[in-house]
GROMACS .gro file of C-alpha atoms in nm:
model
  225
    1UNK     CA    1  -3.899  -5.866  19.153
    2UNK     CA    2  -3.760  -5.691  18.844
    3UNK     CA    3  -3.739  -5.310  18.856
    4UNK     CA    4  -3.990  -5.096  18.680
    5UNK     CA    5  -3.907  -4.958  18.340
    6UNK     CA    6  -4.045  -4.651  18.178
    7UNK     CA    7  -4.276  -4.760  17.899
    8UNK     CA    8  -4.247  -4.613  17.555
    9UNK     CA    9  -4.540  -4.813  17.418
   10UNK     CA   10  -4.801  -4.564  17.533
   11UNK     CA   11  -4.815  -4.221  17.682
   12UNK     CA   12  -5.193  -4.231  17.719
   13UNK     CA   13  -5.316  -4.070  18.037
   14UNK     CA   14  -5.681  -4.172  17.999
   15UNK     CA   15  -5.726  -4.549  18.051
   16UNK     CA   16  -5.864  -4.736  17.752
   17UNK     CA   17  -6.198  -4.914  17.792
   18UNK     CA   18  -6.151  -5.135  17.483
   19UNK     CA   19  -6.038  -5.484  17.590
   20UNK     CA   20  -5.896  -5.565  17.246
   21UNK     CA   21  -5.689  -5.248  17.239
   22UNK     CA   22  -5.585  -5.298  17.602
   23UNK     CA   23  -5.470  -5.655  17.529
   24UNK     CA   24  -5.265  -5.532  17.233
   25UNK     CA   25  -5.097  -5.266  17.448
   26UNK     CA   26  -5.015  -5.516  17.723
   27UNK     CA   27  -4.890  -5.783  17.483
   28UNK     CA   28  -4.673  -5.538  17.290
   29UNK     CA   29  -4.520  -5.414  17.614
   30UNK     CA   30  -4.444  -5.762  17.751
   31UNK     CA   31  -4.287  -5.878  17.424
   32UNK     CA   32  -4.075  -5.565  17.391
   33UNK     CA   33  -3.948  -5.586  17.750
   34UNK     CA   34  -3.896  -5.965  17.750
   35UNK     CA   35  -3.905  -5.995  18.128
   36UNK     CA   36  -4.170  -6.080  18.390
   37UNK     CA   37  -4.390  -5.812  18.543
   38UNK     CA   38  -4.687  -5.810  18.780
   39UNK     CA   39  -5.019  -5.649  18.691
   40UNK     CA   40  -4.941  -5.352  18.917
   41UNK     CA   41  -4.604  -5.292  18.751
   42UNK     CA   42  -4.744  -5.323  18.400
   43UNK     CA   43  -5.024  -5.074  18.467
   44UNK     CA   44  -4.780  -4.832  18.630
   45UNK     CA   45  -4.517  -4.864  18.357
   46UNK     CA   46  -4.785  -4.801  18.094
   47UNK     CA   47  -4.874  -4.477  18.276
   48UNK     CA   48  -5.221  -4.613  18.355
   49UNK     CA   49  -5.308  -4.657  17.988
   50UNK     CA   50  -5.479  -4.969  18.123
   51UNK     CA   51  -5.608  -4.960  18.480
   52UNK     CA   52  -5.465  -5.204  18.733
   53UNK     CA   53  -5.794  -5.389  18.776
   54UNK     CA   54  -5.841  -5.428  18.398
   55UNK     CA   55  -5.475  -5.524  18.355
   56UNK     CA   56  -5.507  -5.796  18.620
   57UNK     CA   57  -5.823  -5.933  18.455
   58UNK     CA   58  -5.686  -5.926  18.099
   59UNK     CA   59  -5.353  -6.083  18.198
   60UNK     CA   60  -5.532  -6.385  18.342
   61UNK     CA   61  -5.749  -6.417  18.031
   62UNK     CA   62  -5.448  -6.383  17.798
   63UNK     CA   63  -5.261  -6.642  18.004
   64UNK     CA   64  -5.553  -6.886  17.981
   65UNK     CA   65  -5.566  -6.835  17.604
   66UNK     CA   66  -5.193  -6.909  17.580
   67UNK     CA   67  -5.106  -6.565  17.448
   68UNK     CA   68  -4.859  -6.495  17.729
   69UNK     CA   69  -4.669  -6.694  17.989
   70UNK     CA   70  -4.701  -6.656  18.363
   71UNK     CA   71  -4.636  -6.810  18.703
   72UNK     CA   72  -4.702  -6.747  19.069
   73UNK     CA   73  -4.434  -6.546  19.246
   74UNK     CA   74  -4.502  -6.522  19.617
   75UNK     CA   75  -4.849  -6.378  19.674
   76UNK     CA   76  -4.891  -6.252  19.319
   77UNK     CA   77  -4.852  -6.361  18.960
   78UNK     CA   78  -4.602  -6.234  18.710
   79UNK     CA   79  -4.640  -6.251  18.332
   80UNK     CA   80  -4.412  -6.216  18.032
   81UNK     CA   81  -4.444  -6.229  17.657
   82UNK     CA   82  -4.388  -6.544  17.454
   83UNK     CA   83  -4.075  -6.533  17.241
   84UNK     CA   84  -4.022  -6.719  16.914
   85UNK     CA   85  -3.782  -7.005  17.000
   86UNK     CA   86  -3.664  -7.009  16.639
   87UNK     CA   87  -3.573  -6.642  16.640
   88UNK     CA   88  -3.196  -6.604  16.662
   89UNK     CA   89  -2.962  -6.311  16.625
   90UNK     CA   90  -2.714  -6.300  16.341
   91UNK     CA   91  -2.340  -6.275  16.414
   92UNK     CA   92  -2.351  -5.916  16.295
   93UNK     CA   93  -2.631  -5.833  16.539
   94UNK     CA   94  -2.445  -6.000  16.826
   95UNK     CA   95  -2.126  -5.812  16.737
   96UNK     CA   96  -2.318  -5.485  16.722
   97UNK     CA   97  -2.473  -5.558  17.062
   98UNK     CA   98  -2.130  -5.638  17.211
   99UNK     CA   99  -1.990  -5.316  17.067
  100UNK     CA  100  -2.279  -5.120  17.209
  101UNK     CA  101  -2.229  -5.277  17.552
  102UNK     CA  102  -1.856  -5.201  17.543
  103UNK     CA  103  -1.924  -4.841  17.441
  104UNK     CA  104  -2.173  -4.795  17.723
  105UNK     CA  105  -1.933  -4.944  17.976
  106UNK     CA  106  -1.661  -4.710  17.852
  107UNK     CA  107  -1.888  -4.415  17.926
  108UNK     CA  108  -1.934  -4.513  18.290
  109UNK     CA  109  -1.611  -4.350  18.431
  110UNK     CA  110  -1.685  -4.023  18.250
  111UNK     CA  111  -2.045  -4.025  18.366
  112UNK     CA  112  -1.937  -4.094  18.725
  113UNK     CA  113  -1.695  -3.799  18.714
  114UNK     CA  114  -1.964  -3.576  18.567
  115UNK     CA  115  -2.211  -3.692  18.831
  116UNK     CA  116  -1.966  -3.610  19.111
  117UNK     CA  117  -1.898  -3.265  18.965
  118UNK     CA  118  -2.265  -3.184  18.924
  119UNK     CA  119  -2.345  -3.317  19.272
  120UNK     CA  120  -2.080  -3.085  19.418
  121UNK     CA  121  -2.219  -2.791  19.221
  122UNK     CA  122  -2.571  -2.876  19.337
  123UNK     CA  123  -2.456  -2.894  19.699
  124UNK     CA  124  -2.291  -2.552  19.664
  125UNK     CA  125  -2.607  -2.403  19.517
  126UNK     CA  126  -2.822  -2.551  19.791
  127UNK     CA  127  -2.596  -2.405  20.063
  128UNK     CA  128  -2.598  -2.058  19.904
  129UNK     CA  129  -2.842  -1.795  20.038
  130UNK     CA  130  -3.181  -1.794  19.874
  131UNK     CA  131  -3.313  -1.497  19.680
  132UNK     CA  132  -3.547  -1.414  19.967
  133UNK     CA  133  -3.263  -1.420  20.221
  134UNK     CA  134  -3.050  -1.195  19.999
  135UNK     CA  135  -3.335  -0.948  19.964
  136UNK     CA  136  -3.381  -0.937  20.341
  137UNK     CA  137  -3.007  -0.881  20.390
  138UNK     CA  138  -3.003  -0.600  20.134
  139UNK     CA  139  -3.305  -0.438  20.299
  140UNK     CA  140  -3.138  -0.456  20.641
  141UNK     CA  141  -2.821  -0.299  20.501
  142UNK     CA  142  -3.023  -0.023  20.334
  143UNK     CA  143  -3.199   0.054  20.663
  144UNK     CA  144  -2.868   0.059  20.852
  145UNK     CA  145  -2.717   0.286  20.587
  146UNK     CA  146  -3.007   0.531  20.614
  147UNK     CA  147  -2.977   0.539  20.994
  148UNK     CA  148  -2.607   0.616  20.976
  149UNK     CA  149  -2.658   0.881  20.709
  150UNK     CA  150  -2.919   1.050  20.929
  151UNK     CA  151  -2.687   1.045  21.230
  152UNK     CA  152  -2.406   1.189  21.019
  153UNK     CA  153  -2.636   1.461  20.888
  154UNK     CA  154  -2.732   1.562  21.244
  155UNK     CA  155  -2.367   1.571  21.351
  156UNK     CA  156  -2.267   1.783  21.055
  157UNK     CA  157  -2.556   2.024  21.105
  158UNK     CA  158  -2.498   2.069  21.481
  159UNK     CA  159  -2.224   2.234  21.684
  160UNK     CA  160  -2.074   1.902  21.789
  161UNK     CA  161  -1.800   1.799  21.553
  162UNK     CA  162  -1.659   1.448  21.523
  163UNK     CA  163  -1.322   1.390  21.690
  164UNK     CA  164  -1.051   1.316  21.439
  165UNK     CA  165  -0.783   1.052  21.483
  166UNK     CA  166  -0.511   1.298  21.592
  167UNK     CA  167  -0.728   1.451  21.865
  168UNK     CA  168  -0.831   1.109  21.993
  169UNK     CA  169  -0.469   0.991  22.011
  170UNK     CA  170  -0.368   1.309  22.198
  171UNK     CA  171  -0.643   1.260  22.457
  172UNK     CA  172  -0.550   0.895  22.506
  173UNK     CA  173  -0.183   0.986  22.553
  174UNK     CA  174  -0.272   1.251  22.814
  175UNK     CA  175  -0.495   1.006  22.998
  176UNK     CA  176  -0.221   0.742  23.007
  177UNK     CA  177   0.030   1.001  23.140
  178UNK     CA  178  -0.190   1.102  23.431
  179UNK     CA  179  -0.274   0.739  23.502
  180UNK     CA  180   0.097   0.665  23.545
  181UNK     CA  181   0.128   0.959  23.785
  182UNK     CA  182  -0.172   0.838  23.985
  183UNK     CA  183  -0.037   0.482  24.001
  184UNK     CA  184   0.301   0.606  24.126
  185UNK     CA  185   0.137   0.813  24.401
  186UNK     CA  186  -0.078   0.517  24.499
  187UNK     CA  187   0.223   0.290  24.538
  188UNK     CA  188   0.409   0.551  24.745
  189UNK     CA  189   0.114   0.600  24.976
  190UNK     CA  190   0.058   0.228  25.029
  191UNK     CA  191   0.427   0.174  25.107
  192UNK     CA  192   0.425   0.460  25.362
  193UNK     CA  193   0.106   0.332  25.523
  194UNK     CA  194   0.250  -0.017  25.550
  195UNK     CA  195   0.568   0.115  25.717
  196UNK     CA  196   0.368   0.310  25.977
  197UNK     CA  197   0.136   0.022  26.054
  198UNK     CA  198   0.421  -0.231  26.077
  199UNK     CA  199   0.605  -0.012  26.330
  200UNK     CA  200   0.316  -0.042  26.573
  201UNK     CA  201   0.343   0.326  26.659
  202UNK     CA  202   0.002   0.404  26.520
  203UNK     CA  203  -0.308   0.215  26.423
  204UNK     CA  204  -0.490   0.243  26.094
  205UNK     CA  205  -0.786   0.412  26.264
  206UNK     CA  206  -0.563   0.671  26.428
  207UNK     CA  207  -0.379   0.730  26.102
  208UNK     CA  208  -0.702   0.810  25.924
  209UNK     CA  209  -0.809   1.045  26.204
  210UNK     CA  210  -0.485   1.241  26.178
  211UNK     CA  211  -0.483   1.238  25.799
  212UNK     CA  212  -0.838   1.270  25.666
  213UNK     CA  213  -0.861   1.113  25.322
  214UNK     CA  214  -0.930   1.324  25.019
  215UNK     CA  215  -1.196   1.214  24.769
  216UNK     CA  216  -0.930   1.102  24.524
  217UNK     CA  217  -0.705   0.931  24.781
  218UNK     CA  218  -0.771   0.648  25.025
  219UNK     CA  219  -1.090   0.549  25.203
  220UNK     CA  220  -1.138   0.409  25.549
  221UNK     CA  221  -1.077   0.063  25.406
  222UNK     CA  222  -0.756   0.156  25.229
  223UNK     CA  223  -0.648   0.317  24.901
  224UNK     CA  224  -0.928   0.354  24.651
  225UNK     CA  225  -0.789   0.245  24.316
   0.00000   0.00000   0.00000
């Protein structure tokens, strides 16, 4: 079935109730298109200037009067306008048509490139945040900014002062130094304990009785690291 074409014959939105006028609209459309259409397609392509039911009725009447041609196509009929068999195109008209066809074909590569570019741009726009999403993000950032400004105001107004980078680095260095000392003492203690236990002279329980652990040393289950 041929594809639908946008009709330029009529832009009427209110269907006509005049059969004579409706027949003229249908006939003019079929002759101008010069291809078969069903009643549904004709009514749709004419933007319902003639209703489908009226189009179907008038097409059959026009066909019976010999004003148009038609034939059965599957479960429906298709109709087309009668063309003058004596009407021929001049060589100039044929040459102009060929030139027009060649020009249109030459535009195809450019149009394809433009279509690809615009499709990419459209895809980018569709993937971008919407205005609503941007507004929500801005509002969230404003709220976060206000919270941080309030916290900063409280810190500046109180006795607690923020620790600067130099002070933080000094504290971290001191902590690392004492951690190394602690690790060295831990290794020494574990080595000594292992030597005493391996000798068999004393058991672990007896060792802990003789040397009560300090809170920062070993526990009854060994060194607390």
